[in-house]
mmCIF file of C-alpha atoms and ligand atoms in Angstrom:
data_model
loop_
_atom_site.group_PDB
_atom_site.id
_atom_site.type_symbol
_atom_site.label_atom_id
_atom_site.label_comp_id
_atom_site.label_asym_id
_atom_site.label_seq_id
_atom_site.Cartn_x
_atom_site.Cartn_y
_atom_site.Cartn_z
ATOM 1 C CA MET A 1 0.037 -23.899 18.287
ATOM 2 C CA THR A 2 1.254 -23.469 21.849
ATOM 3 C CA HIS A 3 -0.541 -21.379 24.438
ATOM 4 C CA CYS A 4 2.171 -18.711 24.133
ATOM 5 C CA GLU A 5 1.757 -18.594 20.328
ATOM 6 C CA ARG A 6 -2.022 -18.282 20.647
ATOM 7 C CA LEU A 7 -1.613 -15.356 23.026
ATOM 8 C CA SER A 8 0.956 -13.751 20.755
ATOM 9 C CA GLU A 9 -1.506 -13.967 17.836
ATOM 10 C CA ARG A 10 -4.207 -12.189 19.857
ATOM 11 C CA MET A 11 -2.060 -9.433 21.338
ATOM 12 C CA PRO A 12 -2.464 -6.862 18.521
ATOM 13 C CA ALA A 13 -6.249 -7.183 18.601
ATOM 14 C CA VAL A 14 -6.399 -6.847 22.392
ATOM 15 C CA GLY A 15 -3.856 -4.001 22.354
ATOM 16 C CA ASN A 16 -6.039 -2.154 19.831
ATOM 17 C CA GLY A 17 -9.206 -2.677 21.816
ATOM 18 C CA GLN A 18 -10.727 -5.033 19.243
ATOM 19 C CA ALA A 19 -10.732 -7.977 21.685
ATOM 20 C CA ALA A 20 -10.283 -8.685 25.397
ATOM 21 C CA TRP A 21 -8.281 -11.241 27.373
ATOM 22 C CA SER A 22 -10.110 -14.164 28.903
ATOM 23 C CA ALA A 23 -9.503 -15.053 32.565
ATOM 24 C CA GLU A 24 -7.400 -18.001 31.440
ATOM 25 C CA GLU A 25 -5.251 -15.792 29.218
ATOM 26 C CA LEU A 26 -4.775 -13.260 32.005
ATOM 27 C CA ALA A 27 -3.631 -16.076 34.295
ATOM 28 C CA HIS A 28 -1.081 -17.154 31.676
ATOM 29 C CA LEU A 29 0.203 -13.582 31.274
ATOM 30 C CA ALA A 30 0.680 -13.386 35.037
ATOM 31 C CA GLN A 31 2.947 -16.418 35.136
ATOM 32 C CA CYS A 32 4.725 -16.413 31.725
ATOM 33 C CA ALA A 33 7.558 -13.863 31.635
ATOM 34 C CA ASP A 34 8.014 -14.212 27.873
ATOM 35 C CA CYS A 35 4.374 -13.476 27.035
ATOM 36 C CA ALA A 36 4.247 -10.699 29.637
ATOM 37 C CA ALA A 37 7.242 -8.958 28.005
ATOM 38 C CA GLU A 38 5.698 -9.262 24.536
ATOM 39 C CA TRP A 39 2.377 -7.938 25.834
ATOM 40 C CA ARG A 40 4.125 -4.917 27.410
ATOM 41 C CA LEU A 41 5.724 -4.218 24.025
ATOM 42 C CA VAL A 42 2.513 -4.560 22.014
ATOM 43 C CA ARG A 43 0.610 -2.380 24.494
ATOM 44 C CA ALA A 44 3.311 0.295 24.360
ATOM 45 C CA VAL A 45 3.356 0.254 20.545
ATOM 46 C CA ALA A 46 -0.435 0.324 20.293
ATOM 47 C CA GLY A 47 -0.319 3.694 22.078
ATOM 48 C CA LEU A 48 2.770 4.954 20.269
ATOM 49 C CA GLY A 49 2.562 8.178 18.295
ATOM 50 C CA ALA A 50 -0.691 9.147 20.035
ATOM 51 C CA GLN A 51 -2.210 12.507 19.139
ATOM 52 C CA PRO A 52 -0.419 13.300 15.881
ATOM 53 C CA ALA A 53 -0.830 16.950 14.849
ATOM 54 C CA ILE A 54 -3.772 16.261 12.570
ATOM 55 C CA ASP A 55 -7.100 18.038 12.370
ATOM 56 C CA PRO A 56 -9.326 15.493 10.565
ATOM 57 C CA ALA A 57 -12.024 18.033 9.651
ATOM 58 C CA ALA A 58 -9.521 20.506 8.208
ATOM 59 C CA MET A 59 -7.685 17.725 6.401
ATOM 60 C CA SER A 60 -10.915 16.445 4.914
ATOM 61 C CA ALA A 61 -11.807 19.930 3.687
ATOM 62 C CA ARG A 62 -8.395 20.378 2.059
ATOM 63 C CA VAL A 63 -8.512 16.960 0.396
ATOM 64 C CA LEU A 64 -11.994 17.573 -0.989
ATOM 65 C CA THR A 65 -10.997 21.021 -2.281
ATOM 66 C CA ARG A 66 -8.027 19.515 -4.091
ATOM 67 C CA LEU A 67 -10.188 16.730 -5.491
ATOM 68 C CA ALA A 68 -12.652 19.261 -6.870
ATOM 69 C CA SER A 69 -9.978 20.594 -9.208
ATOM 70 C CA ALA A 70 -8.377 17.230 -9.992
ATOM 71 C CA PRO A 71 -10.344 14.721 -12.040
ATOM 72 C CA ARG A 72 -10.371 11.119 -10.887
ATOM 73 C CA GLU A 73 -7.608 9.027 -12.438
ATOM 74 C CA ILE A 74 -8.669 6.406 -14.951
ATOM 75 C CA PRO A 75 -6.770 3.158 -14.371
ATOM 76 C CA VAL A 76 -4.157 2.648 -17.084
ATOM 77 C CA VAL A 77 -2.947 -0.693 -15.797
ATOM 78 C CA SER A 78 -4.928 -2.653 -18.339
ATOM 79 C CA LEU A 79 -3.577 -0.561 -21.196
ATOM 80 C CA ALA A 80 -0.002 -1.032 -20.020
ATOM 81 C CA ALA A 81 -0.638 -4.736 -19.522
ATOM 82 C CA ARG A 82 -2.049 -5.004 -23.042
ATOM 83 C CA ARG A 83 1.073 -3.441 -24.467
ATOM 84 C CA ARG A 84 3.359 -5.654 -22.388
ATOM 85 C CA ARG A 85 1.440 -8.760 -23.438
ATOM 86 C CA TRP A 86 1.721 -7.782 -27.084
ATOM 87 C CA VAL A 87 5.453 -7.068 -26.894
ATOM 88 C CA TRP A 88 6.126 -10.282 -25.021
ATOM 89 C CA SER A 89 4.142 -12.404 -27.456
ATOM 90 C CA LEU A 90 6.037 -10.858 -30.352
ATOM 91 C CA ALA A 91 9.294 -11.479 -28.490
ATOM 92 C CA ALA A 92 8.333 -15.103 -27.915
ATOM 93 C CA ALA A 93 7.563 -15.473 -31.594
ATOM 94 C CA ALA A 94 10.860 -13.770 -32.475
ATOM 95 C CA ALA A 95 12.757 -16.084 -30.147
ATOM 96 C CA LEU A 96 11.029 -19.065 -31.725
ATOM 97 C CA LEU A 97 11.949 -17.784 -35.167
ATOM 98 C CA LEU A 98 15.588 -17.390 -34.151
ATOM 99 C CA ALA A 99 15.568 -20.856 -32.629
ATOM 100 C CA VAL A 100 14.093 -22.342 -35.809
ATOM 101 C CA GLN A 101 16.689 -20.477 -37.865
ATOM 102 C CA PHE A 102 19.574 -22.046 -36.009
ATOM 103 C CA VAL A 103 18.263 -25.557 -35.364
ATOM 104 C CA PRO A 104 20.659 -27.998 -37.109
ATOM 105 C CA THR A 105 18.700 -29.636 -39.894
ATOM 106 C CA GLY A 106 21.333 -32.069 -41.085
ATOM 107 C CA ARG A 107 20.854 -30.675 -44.554
ATOM 108 C CA SER A 108 23.364 -28.840 -46.659
ATOM 109 C CA ASP A 109 21.443 -25.557 -46.302
ATOM 110 C CA ARG A 110 22.157 -25.575 -42.548
ATOM 111 C CA GLY A 111 20.391 -22.698 -40.789
ATOM 112 C CA ALA A 112 17.690 -22.266 -43.401
ATOM 113 C CA ARG A 113 14.118 -22.272 -42.095
ATOM 114 C CA PRO A 114 11.542 -24.780 -43.221
ATOM 115 C CA ALA A 115 9.276 -23.062 -45.699
ATOM 116 C CA GLY A 116 6.081 -21.589 -44.328
ATOM 117 C CA VAL A 117 7.156 -21.487 -40.707
ATOM 118 C CA LEU A 118 5.972 -18.272 -39.009
ATOM 119 C CA SER A 119 5.395 -16.677 -42.350
ATOM 120 C CA GLU A 120 4.439 -13.364 -40.826
ATOM 121 C CA LEU A 121 7.675 -13.100 -38.956
ATOM 122 C CA ASP A 122 9.583 -14.015 -42.099
ATOM 123 C CA ASP A 123 8.746 -10.552 -43.282
ATOM 124 C CA LEU A 124 10.521 -8.925 -40.341
ATOM 125 C CA ALA A 125 13.993 -7.733 -41.179
ATOM 126 C CA SER A 126 16.663 -8.632 -38.662
ATOM 127 C CA SER A 127 16.995 -4.927 -37.818
ATOM 128 C CA GLU A 128 13.301 -4.954 -36.868
ATOM 129 C CA LEU A 129 13.837 -7.974 -34.645
ATOM 130 C CA GLU A 130 16.704 -6.148 -33.012
ATOM 131 C CA THR A 131 14.409 -3.214 -32.380
ATOM 132 C CA VAL A 132 11.916 -5.495 -30.662
ATOM 133 C CA LEU A 133 14.620 -7.042 -28.491
ATOM 134 C CA ALA A 134 16.067 -3.605 -27.635
ATOM 135 C CA GLU A 135 12.562 -2.461 -26.725
ATOM 136 C CA LEU A 136 12.235 -5.457 -24.432
ATOM 137 C CA SER A 137 15.424 -4.732 -22.510
ATOM 138 C CA ALA A 138 14.369 -1.081 -22.204
ATOM 139 C CA ASP A 139 11.028 -2.296 -20.871
ATOM 140 C CA GLU A 140 12.716 -4.347 -18.165
ATOM 141 C CA THR A 141 14.491 -1.346 -16.717
ATOM 142 C CA THR A 142 12.261 1.646 -17.277
ATOM 143 C CA GLY A 143 9.072 0.375 -18.883
ATOM 144 C CA ASP A 144 6.514 1.212 -16.246
ATOM 145 C CA GLN A 145 8.051 4.514 -15.238
ATOM 146 C CA ARG A 146 8.055 5.590 -18.851
ATOM 147 C CA LEU A 147 4.459 4.477 -19.301
ATOM 148 C CA ASP A 148 3.496 6.389 -16.192
ATOM 149 C CA ASP A 149 4.715 9.571 -17.835
ATOM 150 C CA LEU A 150 2.173 9.191 -20.637
ATOM 151 C CA SER A 151 -1.369 10.402 -20.459
ATOM 152 C CA THR A 152 -4.145 7.894 -21.147
ATOM 153 C CA ASP A 153 -4.653 9.328 -24.638
ATOM 154 C CA GLU A 154 -0.938 9.163 -25.386
ATOM 155 C CA LEU A 155 -0.787 5.602 -24.145
ATOM 156 C CA GLU A 156 -3.770 4.616 -26.269
ATOM 157 C CA GLN A 157 -2.066 6.205 -29.281
ATOM 158 C CA VAL A 158 1.140 4.263 -28.592
ATOM 159 C CA LEU A 159 -0.891 1.075 -28.375
ATOM 160 C CA GLN A 160 -2.623 1.745 -31.652
ATOM 161 C CA ASP A 161 0.709 2.497 -33.320
ATOM 162 C CA TRP A 162 2.227 -0.685 -31.998
ATOM 163 C CA GLU A 163 -0.711 -2.868 -32.811
ATOM 164 C CA SER A 164 -1.070 -1.498 -36.307
ATOM 165 C CA MET B 1 -35.347 9.046 -12.012
ATOM 166 C CA VAL B 2 -36.811 8.901 -8.518
ATOM 167 C CA LYS B 3 -34.762 10.663 -5.846
ATOM 168 C CA VAL B 4 -34.768 9.436 -2.277
ATOM 169 C CA PHE B 5 -34.049 11.831 0.569
ATOM 170 C CA ILE B 6 -32.502 10.473 3.719
ATOM 171 C CA GLY B 7 -31.861 12.768 6.666
ATOM 172 C CA ASN B 8 -30.998 16.247 5.456
ATOM 173 C CA GLU B 9 -27.909 15.531 3.453
ATOM 174 C CA LEU B 10 -28.354 12.735 0.974
ATOM 175 C CA SER B 11 -30.099 12.699 -2.328
ATOM 176 C CA VAL B 12 -29.449 9.498 -4.193
ATOM 177 C CA PRO B 13 -30.845 7.827 -7.276
ATOM 178 C CA PHE B 14 -33.270 5.080 -6.336
ATOM 179 C CA ASN B 15 -32.636 1.537 -7.398
ATOM 180 C CA ASN B 16 -33.052 -1.867 -5.814
ATOM 181 C CA GLY B 17 -29.412 -2.965 -6.066
ATOM 182 C CA PRO B 18 -27.141 -3.763 -3.159
ATOM 183 C CA GLU B 19 -25.450 -0.363 -3.508
ATOM 184 C CA PHE B 20 -28.673 1.327 -2.529
ATOM 185 C CA ALA B 21 -28.772 -0.550 0.768
ATOM 186 C CA SER B 22 -25.565 1.188 1.816
ATOM 187 C CA TYR B 23 -27.351 4.549 1.668
ATOM 188 C CA LEU B 24 -29.832 3.457 4.271
ATOM 189 C CA ARG B 25 -27.248 3.124 7.041
ATOM 190 C CA PRO B 26 -26.102 6.158 9.035
ATOM 191 C CA MET B 27 -22.705 7.382 7.854
ATOM 192 C CA THR B 28 -20.866 6.408 11.045
ATOM 193 C CA ASP B 29 -22.231 2.835 10.928
ATOM 194 C CA ALA B 30 -21.378 2.337 7.284
ATOM 195 C CA SER B 31 -18.424 0.127 6.397
ATOM 196 C CA ASP B 32 -15.460 1.630 4.576
ATOM 197 C CA GLU B 33 -16.526 -0.245 1.476
ATOM 198 C CA ASP B 34 -20.030 1.288 1.666
ATOM 199 C CA LEU B 35 -18.495 4.728 2.044
ATOM 200 C CA VAL B 36 -16.354 4.160 -1.036
ATOM 201 C CA VAL B 37 -19.483 3.170 -2.978
ATOM 202 C CA ARG B 38 -21.146 6.394 -1.841
ATOM 203 C CA PHE B 39 -18.077 8.429 -2.776
ATOM 204 C CA LEU B 40 -18.026 6.833 -6.232
ATOM 205 C CA ALA B 41 -21.646 7.925 -6.600
ATOM 206 C CA GLY B 42 -20.532 11.498 -5.929
ATOM 207 C CA ASP B 43 -21.162 11.743 -2.192
ATOM 208 C CA GLN B 44 -18.368 13.856 -0.673
ATOM 209 C CA ILE B 45 -19.664 13.373 2.861
ATOM 210 C CA ALA B 46 -18.632 9.743 2.527
ATOM 211 C CA ALA B 47 -15.080 10.854 1.722
ATOM 212 C CA ASP B 48 -15.180 13.166 4.731
ATOM 213 C CA GLU B 49 -16.171 10.258 6.973
ATOM 214 C CA LEU B 50 -13.323 8.119 5.593
ATOM 215 C CA VAL B 51 -10.826 10.894 6.403
ATOM 216 C CA ARG B 52 -12.243 11.330 9.920
ATOM 217 C CA ARG B 53 -12.139 7.577 10.485
ATOM 218 C CA HIS B 54 -8.596 6.897 9.292
ATOM 219 C CA SER B 55 -6.556 10.100 9.573
ATOM 220 C CA MET B 56 -5.519 9.710 13.225
ATOM 221 C CA PRO B 57 -4.504 6.015 13.027
ATOM 222 C CA LEU B 58 -2.668 6.803 9.792
ATOM 223 C CA GLY B 59 -0.912 9.751 11.454
ATOM 224 C CA ARG B 60 0.156 7.571 14.385
ATOM 225 C CA TYR B 61 1.498 4.929 12.010
ATOM 226 C CA LEU B 62 3.469 7.488 9.989
ATOM 227 C CA ARG B 63 4.812 9.106 13.156
ATOM 228 C CA ALA B 64 5.969 5.790 14.610
ATOM 229 C CA SER B 65 7.416 4.884 11.189
ATOM 230 C CA GLY B 66 9.800 7.809 11.587
ATOM 231 C CA ALA B 67 7.996 10.672 9.831
ATOM 232 C CA GLY B 68 8.701 14.019 11.509
ATOM 233 C CA SER B 69 5.822 15.662 13.348
ATOM 234 C CA ALA B 70 5.627 18.409 10.710
ATOM 235 C CA GLU B 71 5.662 15.840 7.918
ATOM 236 C CA VAL B 72 2.875 13.582 9.179
ATOM 237 C CA GLU B 73 -0.060 15.785 8.205
ATOM 238 C CA ASP B 74 1.250 16.427 4.691
ATOM 239 C CA LEU B 75 1.875 12.725 4.108
ATOM 240 C CA ALA B 76 -1.534 11.711 5.424
ATOM 241 C CA GLN B 77 -3.290 14.383 3.364
ATOM 242 C CA GLU B 78 -1.438 13.349 0.221
ATOM 243 C CA ALA B 79 -2.313 9.699 0.888
ATOM 244 C CA PHE B 80 -6.036 10.496 1.116
ATOM 245 C CA PHE B 81 -5.870 12.674 -1.975
ATOM 246 C CA LYS B 82 -4.147 9.959 -3.990
ATOM 247 C CA ALA B 83 -6.484 7.277 -2.633
ATOM 248 C CA PHE B 84 -9.632 9.207 -3.589
ATOM 249 C CA ARG B 85 -8.237 10.397 -6.882
ATOM 250 C CA ALA B 86 -7.353 6.869 -7.966
ATOM 251 C CA ILE B 87 -10.407 5.292 -6.338
ATOM 252 C CA ASP B 88 -11.339 3.686 -9.678
ATOM 253 C CA SER B 89 -8.194 1.544 -9.382
ATOM 254 C CA TRP B 90 -9.314 0.199 -6.022
ATOM 255 C CA ARG B 91 -11.255 -2.967 -6.649
ATOM 256 C CA GLY B 92 -12.024 -3.957 -3.111
ATOM 257 C CA GLU B 93 -9.579 -6.884 -3.151
ATOM 258 C CA ALA B 94 -7.804 -5.220 -0.237
ATOM 259 C CA SER B 95 -9.732 -3.179 2.307
ATOM 260 C CA PHE B 96 -9.796 0.589 1.806
ATOM 261 C CA ARG B 97 -7.718 0.918 4.962
ATOM 262 C CA THR B 98 -5.047 -1.479 3.653
ATOM 263 C CA TRP B 99 -4.991 0.395 0.361
ATOM 264 C CA LEU B 100 -4.671 3.756 2.126
ATOM 265 C CA PHE B 101 -1.817 2.507 4.323
ATOM 266 C CA ARG B 102 -0.101 1.117 1.249
ATOM 267 C CA ILE B 103 -0.237 4.516 -0.476
ATOM 268 C CA ALA B 104 0.944 6.291 2.689
ATOM 269 C CA THR B 105 3.805 3.827 3.174
ATOM 270 C CA ASN B 106 4.970 4.397 -0.400
ATOM 271 C CA LEU B 107 4.757 8.173 0.015
ATOM 272 C CA HIS B 108 6.778 7.983 3.210
ATOM 273 C CA ARG B 109 9.375 5.723 1.576
ATOM 274 C CA ASP B 110 9.702 8.194 -1.324
ATOM 275 C CA ALA B 111 10.045 11.129 1.065
ATOM 276 C CA TYR B 112 12.676 9.227 3.042
ATOM 277 C CA ARG B 113 14.666 8.492 -0.125
ATOM 278 C CA ARG B 114 14.513 12.153 -1.164
ATOM 279 C CA GLU B 115 15.679 13.300 2.267
ATOM 280 C CA ARG B 116 18.468 10.758 2.342
ATOM 281 C CA ARG B 117 19.750 12.121 -0.952
ATOM 282 C CA GLN B 118 19.778 15.652 0.447
ATOM 283 C CA VAL B 119 21.239 15.242 3.950
ATOM 284 C CA THR B 120 23.421 12.738 5.729
ATOM 285 C CA VAL B 121 22.106 11.971 9.192
ATOM 286 C CA PRO B 122 24.572 10.364 11.579
ATOM 287 C CA ILE B 123 23.003 7.346 13.257
ATOM 288 C CA ASP B 124 23.635 6.698 16.914
ATOM 289 C CA GLY B 125 21.177 6.304 19.752
ATOM 290 C CA HIS B 126 20.323 9.993 20.138
ATOM 291 C CA ASP B 127 20.237 10.856 16.464
ATOM 292 C CA ALA B 128 17.962 7.966 15.600
ATOM 293 C CA ALA B 129 15.436 9.211 18.122
ATOM 294 C CA ASP B 130 15.938 12.860 17.264
ATOM 295 C CA SER B 131 15.578 12.377 13.519
ATOM 296 C CA ALA B 132 12.125 10.945 14.102
ATOM 297 C CA ASP B 133 11.312 13.484 16.756
ATOM 298 C CA PRO B 134 13.283 16.715 16.429
ATOM 299 C CA GLU B 135 11.382 18.599 19.117
ATOM 300 C CA GLY B 136 11.236 15.782 21.622
ATOM 301 C CA GLU B 137 7.434 15.722 21.458
ATOM 302 C CA ALA B 138 7.247 11.945 21.360
ATOM 303 C CA GLY B 139 9.517 11.593 24.351
ATOM 304 C CA ALA B 140 6.543 11.934 26.669
ATOM 305 C CA ASN B 141 7.949 9.049 28.601
ATOM 306 C CA GLU B 142 11.171 7.161 28.622
ATOM 307 C CA ILE B 143 9.826 3.881 27.263
ATOM 308 C CA GLU B 144 8.227 5.595 24.308
ATOM 309 C CA ALA B 145 11.430 7.476 23.508
ATOM 310 C CA ARG B 146 13.526 4.306 23.738
ATOM 311 C CA LEU B 147 11.018 2.433 21.616
ATOM 312 C CA MET B 148 11.009 5.146 18.941
ATOM 313 C CA ALA B 149 14.810 5.064 18.849
ATOM 314 C CA GLU B 150 14.871 1.290 18.489
ATOM 315 C CA LEU B 151 12.119 1.329 15.879
ATOM 316 C CA ALA B 152 14.239 3.739 13.839
ATOM 317 C CA ARG B 153 17.057 1.174 13.897
ATOM 318 C CA LEU B 154 14.925 -1.696 12.532
ATOM 319 C CA PRO B 155 15.123 -2.512 8.823
ATOM 320 C CA ARG B 156 12.375 -0.509 7.112
ATOM 321 C CA LEU B 157 10.156 -3.429 6.076
ATOM 322 C CA GLN B 158 10.476 -5.045 9.510
ATOM 323 C CA ARG B 159 9.458 -1.765 11.163
ATOM 324 C CA GLU B 160 6.480 -1.282 8.836
ATOM 325 C CA VAL B 161 5.266 -4.846 9.348
ATOM 326 C CA PHE B 162 5.653 -4.559 13.100
ATOM 327 C CA LEU B 163 3.718 -1.279 13.296
ATOM 328 C CA LEU B 164 0.896 -2.409 11.018
ATOM 329 C CA ARG B 165 0.498 -5.501 13.196
ATOM 330 C CA ALA B 166 1.154 -4.274 16.743
ATOM 331 C CA GLN B 167 -0.018 -0.666 16.444
ATOM 332 C CA GLN B 168 -2.773 -0.975 13.841
ATOM 333 C CA GLY B 169 -3.920 -4.537 14.528
ATOM 334 C CA LEU B 170 -3.839 -5.621 10.860
ATOM 335 C CA GLU B 171 -3.771 -9.320 9.949
ATOM 336 C CA TYR B 172 -0.750 -10.711 8.087
ATOM 337 C CA GLY B 173 -2.754 -11.017 4.867
ATOM 338 C CA ALA B 174 -3.626 -7.308 4.897
ATOM 339 C CA ILE B 175 -0.064 -6.390 5.874
ATOM 340 C CA SER B 176 1.335 -8.355 2.957
ATOM 341 C CA GLU B 177 -1.046 -6.523 0.603
ATOM 342 C CA ALA B 178 -0.120 -3.136 2.053
ATOM 343 C CA LEU B 179 3.619 -3.712 1.920
ATOM 344 C CA GLY B 180 3.965 -5.930 -1.136
ATOM 345 C CA THR B 181 5.291 -8.984 0.681
ATOM 346 C CA THR B 182 3.863 -12.396 1.607
ATOM 347 C CA PRO B 183 1.898 -13.237 4.771
ATOM 348 C CA GLY B 184 4.615 -15.732 5.751
ATOM 349 C CA ALA B 185 7.395 -13.182 5.355
ATOM 350 C CA ALA B 186 5.333 -10.615 7.277
ATOM 351 C CA ARG B 187 4.962 -13.078 10.144
ATOM 352 C CA VAL B 188 8.733 -13.657 10.247
ATOM 353 C CA HIS B 189 9.450 -9.898 10.179
ATOM 354 C CA TYR B 190 6.976 -9.342 13.006
ATOM 355 C CA HIS B 191 8.464 -11.976 15.276
ATOM 356 C CA ASN B 192 12.015 -10.788 14.570
ATOM 357 C CA ALA B 193 10.976 -7.248 15.532
ATOM 358 C CA VAL B 194 9.275 -8.489 18.716
ATOM 359 C CA LYS B 195 12.398 -10.415 19.699
ATOM 360 C CA ARG B 196 14.536 -7.331 19.176
ATOM 361 C CA LEU B 197 12.257 -4.769 20.832
ATOM 362 C CA LYS B 198 11.037 -6.738 23.883
ATOM 363 C CA GLU B 199 13.973 -5.754 26.044
ATOM 364 C CA TYR B 200 13.278 -2.019 25.606
ATOM 365 C CA VAL B 201 10.002 -2.101 27.473
ATOM 366 C CA GLN B 202 11.197 -4.007 30.543
HETATM 367 ZN ZN1 ZN C 301 3.538 -17.635 27.394
#
């Protein structure tokens, strides 16, 4: 790292009052036009937007009042992730089943599956597989937004329905 | 349960865990993370301290990001509300400040998208400055006004990275967490912004 790069790295901290220039750094700033210009910029930006129209005490009071009537949100990420994991694992299994179905076997019953392979999925009708695949493409475009619209209880119910 | 009284405002359940140690420090000395622990234990004064600590820097960031002066307070307030309300989702992987700035940035982006759908703002030198500062309040000096106008012309992510670094002093790792990018990309955005903006403060 060059001297200029080291100075550049430290500028935000010095501009925000979290650090101070050493004598050596000040000497460099005095003779390096490039660093001096960057330092002028960082210093100007550090003071930019000073004194926004905010009253911290009043804001705090308003936030706390709102919080008093709004219960804390329970994270639903894990529930959504559980559902996604389940759908994706089923999709993977479905894809495997389709692949097995169409692997050339060299036998006269070309396309038939070896007996016993993925017996659980054997029970799925092709219309059900289509539903799973349609669900997947819907998930890719709107999945999380749609999940966000559900309450935790509704999401839990959806999960139970799916998993049963 | 034994209650411990500290000063005239705190009454906390006694235990020997590390969380208890955070109660022993004065509120203003406590780290953000300690304050969050206190808030989770039901201490609203801790939330008050977090708002006092971060509302002005957050307001300055939103203002320089292009939020109108009337919009800044609403955005900041909403960011705190959302941050506290969803505090259970915050796992301390990012600092509270990074998390708060992430929420505020997303709120500002949403507000910007809504506005853009409603009105078409012509962009030239004056309009770019005016849209961020309709009453000319930020034009306290010429450099600041020019800088605000040029900031408004930067690509959004580049502007946000630049402000979080130069104005707020965040490290690239924290910036990448706040803005959903990588530290390497943040570094590139920052240096591109510096290159572009340097000439406006000559
Ligand atoms: Zn230099």
